[in-house]
Short mmCIF file of C-alpha atoms in Angstrom, two decimals:
data_model
loop_
_atom_site.label_atom_id
_atom_site.label_comp_id
_atom_site.label_asym_id
_atom_site.label_seq_id
_atom_site.Cartn_x
_atom_site.Cartn_y
_atom_site.Cartn_z
CA MET A 16 21.23 -21.80 -32.18
CA LEU A 17 24.57 -22.31 -30.52
CA VAL A 18 22.86 -24.46 -27.93
CA LEU A 19 21.22 -26.58 -30.63
CA GLY A 20 24.62 -27.02 -32.23
CA PHE A 21 26.01 -28.11 -28.90
CA PHE A 22 23.18 -30.65 -28.62
CA TYR A 23 23.74 -32.18 -32.03
CA LEU A 24 27.52 -32.02 -32.35
CA PRO A 25 28.32 -35.26 -30.47
CA ILE A 26 25.54 -37.15 -32.20
CA ALA A 27 26.52 -35.98 -35.67
CA MET A 28 30.08 -36.99 -34.86
CA LEU A 29 28.98 -40.45 -33.82
CA PHE A 30 26.95 -40.83 -36.97
CA ALA A 31 29.88 -39.89 -39.19
CA GLN A 32 32.33 -42.05 -37.26
CA SER A 33 30.19 -45.15 -37.69
CA PHE A 34 30.95 -45.02 -41.43
CA ASN A 35 34.64 -44.35 -40.92
CA ALA A 36 36.88 -47.18 -42.07
CA ALA A 37 39.60 -46.36 -39.53
CA LYS A 38 39.90 -48.50 -36.43
CA PHE A 39 40.27 -45.50 -34.14
CA GLY A 40 38.42 -42.23 -34.52
CA GLY A 41 41.45 -39.99 -35.03
CA GLN A 42 41.38 -39.63 -38.79
CA TRP A 43 39.03 -40.28 -41.66
CA THR A 44 40.19 -43.10 -43.92
CA GLY A 45 37.18 -43.45 -46.14
CA PHE A 46 33.56 -44.52 -46.14
CA SER A 47 32.91 -48.07 -45.04
CA LEU A 48 30.17 -50.32 -43.78
CA ARG A 49 32.59 -52.75 -42.14
CA TRP A 50 31.43 -51.87 -38.59
CA TYR A 51 27.83 -52.61 -39.51
CA ASP A 52 29.01 -55.85 -41.00
CA GLU A 53 30.89 -56.74 -37.83
CA LEU A 54 27.82 -55.84 -35.80
CA TRP A 55 25.77 -58.17 -37.92
CA ARG A 56 28.03 -61.08 -36.96
CA ARG A 57 28.08 -60.48 -33.19
CA GLU A 58 25.86 -63.13 -31.57
CA ASP A 59 26.06 -61.57 -28.08
CA ILE A 60 24.67 -58.30 -29.41
CA HIS A 61 21.77 -60.12 -31.08
CA GLN A 62 20.99 -61.84 -27.79
CA ALA A 63 21.10 -58.51 -25.93
CA ALA A 64 18.85 -56.89 -28.52
CA TRP A 65 16.37 -59.74 -28.24
CA ASN A 66 16.39 -59.49 -24.41
CA THR A 67 15.84 -55.74 -24.64
CA LEU A 68 12.79 -56.12 -26.85
CA LEU A 69 11.36 -58.97 -24.79
CA ILE A 70 11.76 -57.04 -21.54
CA ALA A 71 10.33 -53.88 -23.08
CA THR A 72 7.28 -55.70 -24.46
CA ILE A 73 6.39 -57.50 -21.24
CA SER A 74 7.05 -54.59 -18.91
CA THR A 75 5.16 -52.19 -21.20
CA THR A 76 2.11 -54.46 -21.15
CA ALA A 77 2.26 -54.88 -17.38
CA SER A 78 2.88 -51.20 -16.72
CA VAL A 79 0.04 -50.12 -19.00
CA VAL A 80 -2.43 -52.35 -17.11
CA LEU A 81 -1.17 -51.22 -13.69
CA GLY A 82 -0.71 -47.59 -14.70
CA VAL A 83 -4.15 -47.23 -16.26
CA LEU A 84 -5.81 -48.82 -13.22
CA ALA A 85 -3.86 -46.48 -10.93
CA ALA A 86 -4.78 -43.39 -12.97
CA TRP A 87 -8.45 -44.38 -13.11
CA CYS A 88 -8.64 -44.95 -9.35
CA ILE A 89 -6.80 -41.75 -8.47
CA HIS A 90 -9.01 -39.79 -10.82
CA ARG A 91 -12.30 -41.42 -9.91
CA PHE A 92 -12.15 -41.90 -6.15
CA ARG A 93 -10.82 -38.86 -4.36
CA THR A 94 -10.28 -40.45 -1.00
CA ARG A 95 -7.35 -40.18 1.39
CA ALA A 96 -6.15 -43.64 0.32
CA GLN A 97 -5.97 -42.37 -3.26
CA ARG A 98 -3.83 -39.44 -2.16
CA ILE A 99 -1.32 -41.95 -0.78
CA HIS A 100 -1.72 -43.91 -4.00
CA TYR A 101 -0.84 -40.78 -5.97
CA GLY A 102 2.20 -40.22 -3.76
CA LEU A 103 3.34 -43.77 -4.43
CA VAL A 104 2.89 -43.29 -8.17
CA TYR A 105 4.75 -39.98 -8.15
CA ALA A 106 7.67 -40.88 -5.87
CA PRO A 107 9.55 -43.22 -8.26
CA LEU A 108 9.88 -40.29 -10.68
CA VAL A 109 11.71 -38.21 -8.08
CA VAL A 110 14.08 -40.89 -6.83
CA PRO A 111 17.33 -41.18 -8.81
CA ASP A 112 17.74 -44.39 -10.80
CA ILE A 113 20.68 -45.53 -8.76
CA LEU A 114 18.66 -45.58 -5.54
CA MET A 115 15.78 -47.39 -7.18
CA GLY A 116 18.13 -49.99 -8.62
CA LEU A 117 19.94 -50.43 -5.33
CA SER A 118 16.77 -50.86 -3.29
CA LEU A 119 15.31 -53.37 -5.76
CA LEU A 120 18.60 -55.28 -5.78
CA PHE A 121 18.43 -55.54 -1.99
CA LEU A 122 14.83 -56.67 -2.13
CA PHE A 123 15.61 -59.41 -4.63
CA ILE A 124 18.60 -60.59 -2.59
CA ASN A 125 16.51 -60.66 0.58
CA ILE A 126 13.56 -62.57 -0.80
CA GLY A 127 15.98 -64.95 -2.51
CA LEU A 128 14.94 -64.16 -6.08
CA SER A 129 17.97 -64.78 -8.26
CA LEU A 130 18.80 -62.04 -10.75
CA SER A 131 17.40 -62.83 -14.18
CA LEU A 132 15.23 -61.40 -16.90
CA THR A 133 12.33 -61.58 -14.43
CA THR A 134 13.97 -59.18 -12.00
CA ILE A 135 14.68 -56.75 -14.83
CA ILE A 136 11.05 -56.94 -15.94
CA ILE A 137 9.81 -56.27 -12.40
CA ALA A 138 12.12 -53.26 -12.09
CA HIS A 139 11.10 -51.83 -15.46
CA THR A 140 7.41 -52.30 -14.77
CA THR A 141 7.81 -50.39 -11.52
CA PHE A 142 9.20 -47.22 -13.05
CA CYS A 143 7.26 -47.43 -16.32
CA MET A 144 3.86 -47.67 -14.61
CA SER A 145 4.38 -44.31 -12.93
CA TYR A 146 4.93 -42.63 -16.29
CA VAL A 147 1.92 -44.37 -17.82
CA ALA A 148 -0.24 -43.38 -14.85
CA LEU A 149 0.78 -39.72 -15.08
CA VAL A 150 0.19 -39.54 -18.84
CA MET A 151 -3.25 -41.13 -18.33
CA LEU A 152 -4.09 -38.82 -15.43
CA GLY A 153 -3.41 -35.86 -17.70
CA ARG A 154 -5.76 -37.33 -20.29
CA LEU A 155 -8.48 -38.14 -17.78
CA GLN A 156 -8.52 -34.54 -16.58
CA ASP A 157 -9.76 -33.45 -20.00
CA PHE A 158 -12.25 -36.27 -20.17
CA ASP A 159 -15.89 -35.43 -19.61
CA GLU A 160 -17.37 -38.18 -17.49
CA SER A 161 -20.94 -37.09 -18.00
CA MET A 162 -20.60 -38.68 -21.43
CA ILE A 163 -20.57 -42.10 -19.83
CA GLU A 164 -23.70 -41.30 -17.85
CA ALA A 165 -25.36 -39.91 -20.95
CA ALA A 166 -24.54 -43.10 -22.86
CA ARG A 167 -25.91 -45.24 -20.06
CA ASP A 168 -29.08 -43.18 -19.93
CA LEU A 169 -29.45 -43.82 -23.62
CA GLY A 170 -29.22 -47.55 -22.98
CA ALA A 171 -25.59 -48.35 -23.86
CA ASN A 172 -23.99 -51.25 -22.03
CA TRP A 173 -20.37 -51.26 -20.78
CA PRO A 174 -18.81 -53.00 -23.81
CA THR A 175 -20.40 -50.41 -26.07
CA ILE A 176 -19.25 -47.57 -23.82
CA ILE A 177 -15.71 -48.87 -23.83
CA ARG A 178 -15.71 -49.35 -27.58
CA ARG A 179 -17.48 -46.15 -28.59
CA ILE A 180 -16.41 -43.65 -25.90
CA LEU A 181 -13.45 -44.74 -23.80
CA LEU A 182 -11.23 -46.16 -26.53
CA PRO A 183 -11.61 -43.32 -29.05
CA LEU A 184 -11.13 -40.63 -26.41
CA LEU A 185 -8.53 -42.21 -24.17
CA GLY A 186 -6.87 -44.41 -26.80
CA PRO A 187 -4.29 -41.84 -27.96
CA GLY A 188 -3.22 -41.23 -24.35
CA LEU A 189 -3.00 -44.94 -23.80
CA ALA A 190 -0.84 -45.41 -26.88
CA ALA A 191 1.37 -42.46 -25.93
CA GLY A 192 1.84 -43.86 -22.44
CA ALA A 193 2.66 -47.30 -23.81
CA LEU A 194 5.22 -45.89 -26.27
CA LEU A 195 6.78 -43.84 -23.50
CA ALA A 196 7.04 -46.93 -21.31
CA PHE A 197 8.53 -48.91 -24.20
CA THR A 198 11.19 -46.28 -24.93
CA LEU A 199 12.05 -45.87 -21.25
CA SER A 200 12.43 -49.61 -20.88
CA ILE A 201 14.67 -49.90 -23.94
CA ASP A 202 16.75 -46.97 -22.75
CA ASP A 203 17.24 -47.78 -19.10
CA PHE A 204 20.76 -48.51 -18.05
CA VAL A 205 21.46 -47.90 -14.36
CA ILE A 206 18.55 -49.86 -12.88
CA THR A 207 18.98 -52.73 -15.35
CA PHE A 208 22.70 -52.80 -14.66
CA LEU A 209 22.06 -53.28 -10.94
CA VAL A 210 19.31 -55.90 -11.13
CA SER A 211 20.54 -57.97 -14.08
CA GLY A 212 22.27 -61.24 -13.44
CA PRO A 213 25.28 -62.55 -15.32
CA GLY A 214 24.41 -63.42 -18.90
CA ASN A 215 21.19 -61.38 -18.93
CA THR A 216 22.29 -58.24 -20.65
CA THR A 217 20.20 -55.67 -22.45
CA LEU A 218 21.54 -53.40 -25.17
CA PRO A 219 22.46 -50.47 -22.88
CA VAL A 220 24.24 -52.81 -20.46
CA GLN A 221 25.97 -54.45 -23.40
CA ILE A 222 27.06 -51.06 -24.75
CA PHE A 223 28.42 -50.14 -21.32
CA SER A 224 30.55 -53.25 -21.07
CA MET A 225 31.69 -52.88 -24.69
CA MET A 226 32.89 -49.35 -23.94
CA ARG A 227 35.56 -50.81 -21.73
CA ARG A 228 36.77 -53.53 -24.07
CA SER A 229 35.94 -53.70 -27.72
CA SER A 230 36.47 -51.36 -30.64
CA PRO A 231 34.62 -48.06 -30.30
CA GLN A 232 33.63 -48.22 -33.94
CA VAL A 233 31.27 -51.15 -33.40
CA ILE A 234 29.55 -49.17 -30.64
CA ASN A 235 29.15 -46.25 -33.05
CA ALA A 236 27.40 -48.47 -35.58
CA LEU A 237 25.21 -50.02 -32.89
CA SER A 238 24.38 -46.56 -31.54
CA VAL A 239 23.26 -45.32 -34.94
CA ILE A 240 20.84 -48.24 -35.34
CA PHE A 241 19.64 -47.84 -31.76
CA MET A 242 19.10 -44.10 -32.24
CA THR A 243 17.16 -44.58 -35.44
CA VAL A 244 14.76 -46.97 -33.72
CA THR A 245 14.19 -44.60 -30.79
CA PHE A 246 13.68 -41.61 -33.10
CA ILE A 247 10.98 -43.49 -34.98
CA LEU A 248 9.23 -44.36 -31.70
CA VAL A 249 9.45 -40.77 -30.45
CA ILE A 250 8.08 -39.31 -33.67
CA LEU A 251 5.22 -41.83 -33.52
CA SER A 252 4.39 -40.86 -29.94
CA GLN A 253 4.59 -37.15 -30.83
CA ARG A 254 2.01 -37.75 -33.56
CA LEU A 255 -0.27 -39.48 -31.08
CA THR A 256 -0.06 -36.91 -28.29
CA ARG A 257 -0.61 -33.93 -30.55
CA PRO A 258 -4.10 -32.52 -29.99
CA GLN A 259 -6.45 -33.65 -32.72
CA SER A 260 -7.75 -30.15 -33.53
CA MET B 2 -21.68 -46.69 -0.87
CA LYS B 3 -20.30 -49.94 0.43
CA THR B 4 -20.02 -51.38 -3.09
CA ARG B 5 -18.23 -48.23 -4.25
CA GLN B 6 -15.62 -48.70 -1.54
CA TRP B 7 -15.29 -52.32 -2.47
CA ILE B 8 -14.80 -51.48 -6.16
CA GLU B 9 -12.23 -48.85 -5.21
CA SER B 10 -10.20 -51.34 -3.18
CA VAL B 11 -10.28 -54.03 -5.83
CA LEU B 12 -9.28 -51.64 -8.63
CA SER B 13 -6.55 -49.93 -6.60
CA LEU B 14 -5.05 -53.07 -5.20
CA PRO B 15 -2.86 -54.14 -8.17
CA SER B 16 -0.99 -50.86 -8.63
CA PHE B 17 -1.04 -49.95 -4.95
CA GLY B 18 0.25 -53.36 -3.94
CA TRP B 19 2.88 -53.40 -6.67
CA LEU B 20 4.26 -50.01 -5.64
CA VAL B 21 4.27 -50.89 -1.96
CA LEU B 22 6.06 -54.17 -2.63
CA PHE B 23 8.55 -52.94 -5.23
CA PHE B 24 9.00 -49.34 -4.24
CA ALA B 25 8.09 -48.53 -0.64
CA VAL B 26 9.35 -51.74 0.96
CA PRO B 27 12.73 -51.70 -0.87
CA THR B 28 13.28 -48.06 0.09
CA VAL B 29 12.71 -48.88 3.77
CA LEU B 30 14.91 -51.94 3.31
CA VAL B 31 17.86 -49.76 2.25
CA PHE B 32 17.61 -47.87 5.54
CA ALA B 33 17.21 -51.07 7.55
CA LEU B 34 20.18 -52.79 5.92
CA SER B 35 22.42 -49.81 6.61
CA PHE B 36 22.23 -50.70 10.30
CA LYS B 37 23.47 -54.25 9.76
CA SER B 38 27.05 -55.40 9.95
CA ALA B 39 28.86 -56.99 7.02
CA GLU B 40 30.40 -60.41 7.36
CA TYR B 41 33.15 -61.58 5.10
CA GLY B 42 31.87 -62.89 1.75
CA GLY B 43 28.80 -60.70 1.36
CA THR B 44 26.58 -62.10 4.10
CA LEU B 45 24.95 -60.05 6.83
CA GLY B 46 25.77 -60.24 10.52
CA THR B 47 23.09 -60.62 13.16
CA GLY B 48 22.05 -57.70 15.32
CA TRP B 49 22.10 -53.99 14.61
CA THR B 50 25.05 -51.65 14.45
CA LEU B 51 26.05 -48.14 13.41
CA GLU B 52 29.26 -49.44 11.86
CA ALA B 53 28.28 -48.72 8.24
CA TRP B 54 27.19 -45.17 9.10
CA ARG B 55 30.36 -44.56 11.06
CA HIS B 56 32.23 -45.76 8.02
CA LEU B 57 30.92 -42.75 6.06
CA ALA B 58 33.35 -40.61 8.05
CA ASN B 59 36.18 -42.72 6.66
CA PRO B 60 38.65 -40.30 5.06
CA ALA B 61 37.92 -41.73 1.60
CA TYR B 62 34.28 -40.63 1.60
CA PRO B 63 34.05 -36.89 2.42
CA PRO B 64 35.95 -35.84 -0.75
CA ILE B 65 33.64 -38.04 -2.85
CA ILE B 66 30.52 -36.67 -1.19
CA TRP B 67 31.81 -33.11 -1.54
CA ARG B 68 32.68 -33.68 -5.23
CA THR B 69 29.21 -35.12 -5.89
CA VAL B 70 27.53 -32.11 -4.29
CA TRP B 71 29.61 -29.43 -5.96
CA LEU B 72 29.47 -31.02 -9.40
CA SER B 73 25.67 -31.30 -9.10
CA LEU B 74 25.38 -27.71 -7.87
CA ALA B 75 27.64 -26.40 -10.63
CA CYS B 76 25.69 -28.38 -13.21
CA THR B 77 22.39 -26.96 -11.88
CA ALA B 78 23.76 -23.42 -11.97
CA LEU B 79 25.02 -23.83 -15.56
CA CYS B 80 21.69 -25.32 -16.63
CA LEU B 81 19.83 -22.31 -15.22
CA LEU B 82 22.33 -19.88 -16.72
CA PHE B 83 21.80 -21.31 -20.22
CA GLY B 84 18.28 -22.68 -19.78
CA VAL B 85 16.62 -19.36 -18.96
CA PRO B 86 17.84 -17.47 -22.07
CA VAL B 87 17.07 -20.42 -24.33
CA ALA B 88 13.58 -20.81 -22.88
CA TYR B 89 13.06 -17.06 -23.26
CA TRP B 90 14.21 -17.23 -26.87
CA ILE B 91 11.92 -20.16 -27.71
CA ALA B 92 8.92 -18.59 -25.99
CA ARG B 93 9.34 -15.41 -28.07
CA LEU B 94 9.59 -17.29 -31.35
CA ASP B 95 6.79 -17.32 -33.86
CA PRO B 96 4.32 -20.06 -32.76
CA ARG B 97 4.84 -21.94 -36.01
CA TRP B 98 8.56 -22.28 -35.27
CA ARG B 99 8.20 -22.79 -31.56
CA HIS B 100 7.09 -26.42 -31.71
CA ARG B 101 9.70 -27.34 -34.26
CA VAL B 102 12.52 -25.83 -32.23
CA LEU B 103 11.15 -27.50 -29.11
CA LEU B 104 11.13 -30.86 -30.86
CA LEU B 105 14.71 -30.23 -31.98
CA VAL B 106 15.67 -29.57 -28.35
CA ILE B 107 14.01 -32.76 -27.11
CA LEU B 108 14.96 -35.13 -29.92
CA PRO B 109 18.65 -35.76 -29.18
CA PHE B 110 17.67 -36.62 -25.64
CA TRP B 111 15.62 -39.53 -26.70
CA THR B 112 18.75 -41.26 -27.82
CA ASN B 113 20.12 -43.58 -25.22
CA PHE B 114 22.06 -41.50 -22.74
CA LEU B 115 24.96 -43.96 -22.66
CA ILE B 116 25.38 -43.37 -26.37
CA ARG B 117 25.51 -39.64 -25.78
CA ILE B 118 28.09 -40.03 -23.04
CA PHE B 119 30.07 -42.31 -25.28
CA ALA B 120 29.88 -39.76 -28.11
CA TRP B 121 31.43 -37.20 -25.78
CA ARG B 122 34.17 -39.60 -24.87
CA THR B 123 35.01 -40.01 -28.55
CA LEU B 124 34.92 -36.25 -28.99
CA LEU B 125 37.10 -35.45 -25.99
CA HIS B 126 39.45 -38.36 -26.57
CA PRO B 127 43.17 -37.46 -26.67
CA ASP B 128 43.16 -38.34 -30.39
CA GLY B 129 39.68 -36.94 -30.96
CA HIS B 130 38.68 -34.14 -33.32
CA LEU B 131 37.86 -31.57 -30.66
CA LYS B 132 41.29 -31.89 -29.13
CA ASN B 133 42.96 -31.65 -32.54
CA LEU B 134 40.91 -28.56 -33.31
CA LEU B 135 41.78 -26.86 -30.02
CA VAL B 136 45.46 -27.61 -30.49
CA HIS B 137 45.27 -26.37 -34.07
CA PHE B 138 43.95 -22.99 -32.96
CA GLY B 139 46.43 -22.88 -30.12
CA TRP B 140 43.73 -22.98 -27.44
CA ALA B 141 45.13 -26.12 -25.88
CA GLU B 142 48.51 -27.72 -25.37
CA PRO B 143 49.09 -31.03 -27.16
CA ASN B 144 49.29 -32.76 -23.80
CA THR B 145 46.18 -31.17 -22.30
CA GLN B 146 43.89 -33.85 -20.89
CA LEU B 147 40.26 -33.16 -21.79
CA LEU B 148 38.94 -36.50 -20.62
CA TYR B 149 38.93 -38.37 -17.32
CA ASN B 150 38.62 -35.39 -15.00
CA ASN B 151 36.01 -33.37 -13.13
CA GLY B 152 35.69 -30.88 -15.98
CA ALA B 153 34.66 -33.64 -18.38
CA ILE B 154 32.07 -34.90 -15.89
CA LEU B 155 30.65 -31.41 -15.46
CA LEU B 156 30.48 -30.84 -19.22
CA VAL B 157 28.64 -34.11 -19.87
CA LEU B 158 26.32 -33.61 -16.87
CA PHE B 159 25.48 -30.18 -18.24
CA TYR B 160 24.92 -31.60 -21.72
CA THR B 161 22.67 -34.36 -20.36
CA TYR B 162 20.48 -32.20 -18.13
CA LEU B 163 20.22 -28.91 -20.04
CA PRO B 164 17.05 -29.91 -21.95
CA PHE B 165 15.45 -31.02 -18.70
CA ALA B 166 16.06 -27.48 -17.43
CA ILE B 167 14.87 -25.79 -20.63
CA LEU B 168 11.50 -27.59 -20.75
CA PRO B 169 9.96 -26.52 -17.41
CA ILE B 170 11.32 -22.97 -17.76
CA TYR B 171 9.86 -22.83 -21.25
CA ALA B 172 6.52 -24.15 -19.96
CA ALA B 173 6.45 -21.24 -17.51
CA ALA B 174 7.70 -18.71 -20.07
CA GLU B 175 5.00 -19.76 -22.54
CA LYS B 176 2.35 -18.64 -20.05
CA PHE B 177 4.25 -15.44 -19.23
CA ASP B 178 2.64 -12.25 -20.48
CA PHE B 179 5.43 -10.60 -22.47
CA THR B 180 3.60 -7.27 -22.68
CA LEU B 181 4.60 -6.89 -19.03
CA LEU B 182 8.18 -6.42 -20.24
CA ASP B 183 7.08 -3.58 -22.54
CA ALA B 184 5.17 -2.05 -19.65
CA ALA B 185 8.32 -2.20 -17.49
CA ARG B 186 10.32 -0.55 -20.30
CA ASP B 187 7.69 2.19 -20.61
CA LEU B 188 8.01 2.81 -16.89
CA GLY B 189 11.71 3.45 -17.31
CA ALA B 190 13.30 0.08 -16.62
CA THR B 191 16.27 -0.93 -18.72
CA LYS B 192 16.01 -4.09 -20.80
CA TRP B 193 18.09 -5.99 -18.27
CA GLU B 194 16.10 -4.66 -15.30
CA ALA B 195 12.84 -5.69 -16.97
CA PHE B 196 14.25 -9.17 -17.58
CA ARG B 197 15.56 -9.53 -14.05
CA LYS B 198 12.71 -7.98 -12.09
CA VAL B 199 9.72 -8.97 -14.21
CA PHE B 200 10.56 -12.01 -16.33
CA LEU B 201 12.62 -13.99 -13.83
CA PRO B 202 10.02 -13.77 -11.01
CA GLY B 203 7.39 -14.65 -13.62
CA VAL B 204 9.05 -17.96 -14.45
CA ARG B 205 10.06 -18.68 -10.85
CA ILE B 206 8.10 -21.92 -10.58
CA GLY B 207 9.59 -23.20 -13.83
CA MET B 208 13.07 -22.45 -12.54
CA LEU B 209 12.33 -24.24 -9.28
CA THR B 210 11.17 -27.34 -11.16
CA ALA B 211 14.26 -27.14 -13.35
CA VAL B 212 16.51 -27.07 -10.29
CA LEU B 213 14.87 -30.20 -8.88
CA ILE B 214 14.86 -32.03 -12.21
CA VAL B 215 18.58 -31.36 -12.69
CA PHE B 216 20.00 -31.45 -9.20
CA ILE B 217 18.44 -34.69 -7.91
CA PRO B 218 19.43 -37.03 -10.75
CA ALA B 219 22.84 -35.33 -10.98
CA LEU B 220 23.47 -36.32 -7.36
CA GLY B 221 22.76 -39.93 -8.28
CA SER B 222 24.99 -40.02 -11.37
CA TYR B 223 26.80 -43.24 -11.99
CA ALA B 224 27.34 -43.74 -15.72
CA ILE B 225 28.80 -40.29 -16.43
CA PRO B 226 31.67 -40.48 -13.91
CA ALA B 227 32.20 -44.11 -14.92
CA VAL B 228 32.68 -43.28 -18.60
CA VAL B 229 34.25 -39.81 -18.77
CA GLY B 230 35.61 -39.47 -15.23
CA GLY B 231 38.96 -40.71 -14.05
CA PRO B 232 39.82 -42.89 -11.06
CA SER B 233 40.17 -39.73 -8.97
CA SER B 234 36.77 -38.31 -9.89
CA GLU B 235 34.37 -40.80 -8.37
CA MET B 236 30.91 -39.70 -7.25
CA ILE B 237 28.59 -41.21 -4.62
CA GLY B 238 26.88 -43.25 -7.35
CA SER B 239 30.18 -44.85 -8.37
CA LYS B 240 30.85 -45.84 -4.77
CA ILE B 241 27.35 -47.29 -4.30
CA VAL B 242 27.74 -49.53 -7.34
CA GLN B 243 31.24 -50.54 -6.31
CA ARG B 244 30.12 -51.47 -2.79
CA ALA B 245 26.97 -53.26 -3.96
CA THR B 246 28.30 -55.25 -6.91
CA LEU B 247 32.08 -55.61 -6.60
CA ASP B 248 32.75 -55.61 -2.85
CA ARG B 249 29.37 -57.16 -2.02
CA ASN B 250 29.31 -55.06 1.12
CA ILE B 251 25.58 -54.57 1.44
CA PRO B 252 25.51 -52.47 4.65
CA HIS B 253 28.03 -49.98 3.26
CA ALA B 254 26.15 -49.68 -0.03
CA ALA B 255 22.91 -49.28 1.96
CA ALA B 256 24.38 -46.57 4.19
CA LEU B 257 25.58 -44.64 1.12
CA GLY B 258 22.18 -45.06 -0.51
CA ALA B 259 20.36 -43.95 2.63
CA PHE B 260 22.71 -40.99 2.93
CA LEU B 261 22.02 -39.99 -0.69
CA THR B 262 18.26 -40.28 -0.04
CA LEU B 263 18.63 -37.89 2.89
CA VAL B 264 20.69 -35.45 0.81
CA ILE B 265 17.93 -35.48 -1.82
CA PHE B 266 15.32 -34.59 0.77
CA ILE B 267 17.11 -31.28 1.44
CA PRO B 268 16.35 -29.66 -1.95
CA LEU B 269 12.88 -31.24 -1.96
CA GLY B 270 12.18 -29.75 1.46
CA ILE B 271 13.43 -26.33 0.38
CA ALA B 272 11.28 -26.50 -2.75
CA ALA B 273 8.21 -27.49 -0.75
CA PHE B 274 8.85 -24.59 1.64
CA LEU B 275 9.26 -22.10 -1.23
CA ARG B 276 6.03 -23.25 -2.86
CA TRP B 277 4.17 -23.05 0.41
CA ARG B 278 5.46 -19.52 1.08
CA ASP B 279 4.62 -18.55 -2.48
CA ARG B 280 1.06 -19.69 -2.12
CA ARG B 281 0.70 -17.88 1.19
CA VAL B 282 2.00 -14.62 -0.28
CA THR B 283 -0.36 -14.82 -3.26
CA ARG B 284 -3.27 -15.57 -0.99
CA ARG B 285 -2.44 -12.59 1.20
CA SER B 286 -2.03 -10.20 -1.72
CA HIS B 287 -5.40 -11.42 -2.98
CA GLY B 288 -6.93 -10.45 0.32
CA LEU B 289 -5.41 -6.98 0.26
CA THR B 290 -6.20 -6.08 -3.30
CA PRO B 291 -9.38 -7.78 -4.40
CA GLY B 292 -9.95 -7.80 -8.11
CA VAL B 293 -6.28 -7.84 -9.04
CA THR B 294 -5.33 -11.08 -10.70
CA PRO B 295 -1.80 -12.32 -10.05
#
C-alpha cells in the first residue's frame, strides 16, 4: 500500500498543481483553469501534438505490417534463418534507448538523410515492430493451425479463411499490438530527441525543452491532458488483451 | 519444398531487411565510427585511429562511468529489495483483487516518463511541498538540497524502474506453490527461513529478469540525470548526448556508445551463464531422481 502511495504521489501532485492559480508551485492560491487556457493558445504545442499523432499513426501502421509478417514467419517456418530473425526482433528490446537513438542518428548522418519527421518515423517503426511481433508471437502460440487446414478441406478459400478464422482469432492480438505501438510511439522521448531535426518536435521533446524555459504550470496542464489520453488507450488495450472467457 | 522456401524468403524479407538496415547496421556503425578521428566542425578524418577510445581514459570520464555503474547497481538493488515483498504480497492476494492491484501498479507507468520525472522535480523543488513538509517536521534543514544531486537521480531511477522489477517477480511468484512455505514451516523452518530458502529460489528466474530489465536501461539513462541531476551528476547517457548533439564529436560519442554496449553485455553474459547452469542442474537432478518434478 505504501508502495502504491509512492507510485501515485507525484502524479496526484501534478494533477492538483495544474489547477493551481499560483505561478510557482509553492503555495495554493485557488482553483483556476488559466494554465489550460494558456495551453490552448500555444501554437507550438499544437504543432508538436499534431506531429506526435502523425508520427504515431504512420509508424504504428508500418510496424503492424512488419511486425505481423515477422511473427508469422518466425512462427511458421522454424529454420535457422528464422532464429536469426527472432534474434533481430528481440534485440531492440534489450538495447537501451540512448544507444538505439545514437546508432540511428549516425546512420542517418552517414547516408545523408537530413533529420526530419521521416527519420523519426523510421526510428519509431523500428522499435515498435519488435513489440508488435512479440505480442503476435504470443497470440500465435495459442492458435490452432489445424483450423486453417480444416477450413480448406471444407472448401474455404483464403479470403474466407482470413475473414472467418484469422481475423476473429488473431484480431484482438493485432489490436493490442497496434495500441501498444501507438502508445510507445507517443511516449518515446530519448530516441526521438536524438533523431529529430530542428523544428520537428513531438510532445515529449517539447515538454523536455519547456522544462528548461517556460512556466512549470503549463507543463502540468499539458501533462494532465497527455496522461488522460494515454490512460484511455491503456484501458482500451487491457480490455482487448483480456482473455475472452 | 522449393516454393515453401521461396514464400519464406519473400515474407521474411520486409521485417528482416528493415531490422538489418535500421538496427544491425547502425549498431555496427557505432563501433566503426569509434575508430575514426574527429576533425574540427563535426566532420570525420580519414583513416583509423584509437584516439576516441584513448580519450575514455581522460580524467573527466572515469568518475562519470563509475557514477553510472553504481547508481544503476544501487537502483537495481533497491528495486529487488522492494520488488520481492510487493510481488509476494500481490501473489498472495485474493485472485479477485490481484488483477486490480496489478493494474494499479502498471497504470502510473503508462504516463509519459518525462512527466513523471518532471512531477518529481516539482515535488523535490526547494519551494516544493515535500521539502516544506520535511522542514516542518524537523527532518530536514531549510537549506537542505533535495534536488540536483545523486540522491535525487537514484530516487527517480528507483521510482521509474520499480514496476518493471515487480512484474517479472510477480509472474514467477504467481506460479510458485505457496503450500511449499507451509511445508517448510511444518519441518521447523522459521517464517524468514522459509521465505529465504524456499520462496526466493522459487522466484529466481523472475528476479534475474528483473535485474536485467532494471539494470540495462538504468545504465543508459539520459533524461533522469538531465532533469533532476545537477551539473556534477552526469551519467554516460548525458555525455553521449552532449558529444553527439552539442559538440558534434561523432567518434567520441561513438566510443562512449560502444563502451556502454560492452558494459551491457556483461550482465547479459552473466544472466545467460546462470540460466545455462540452471538448466544443467535441473537436467541432472531429473536424471538422478526420476519421477520427481522440479
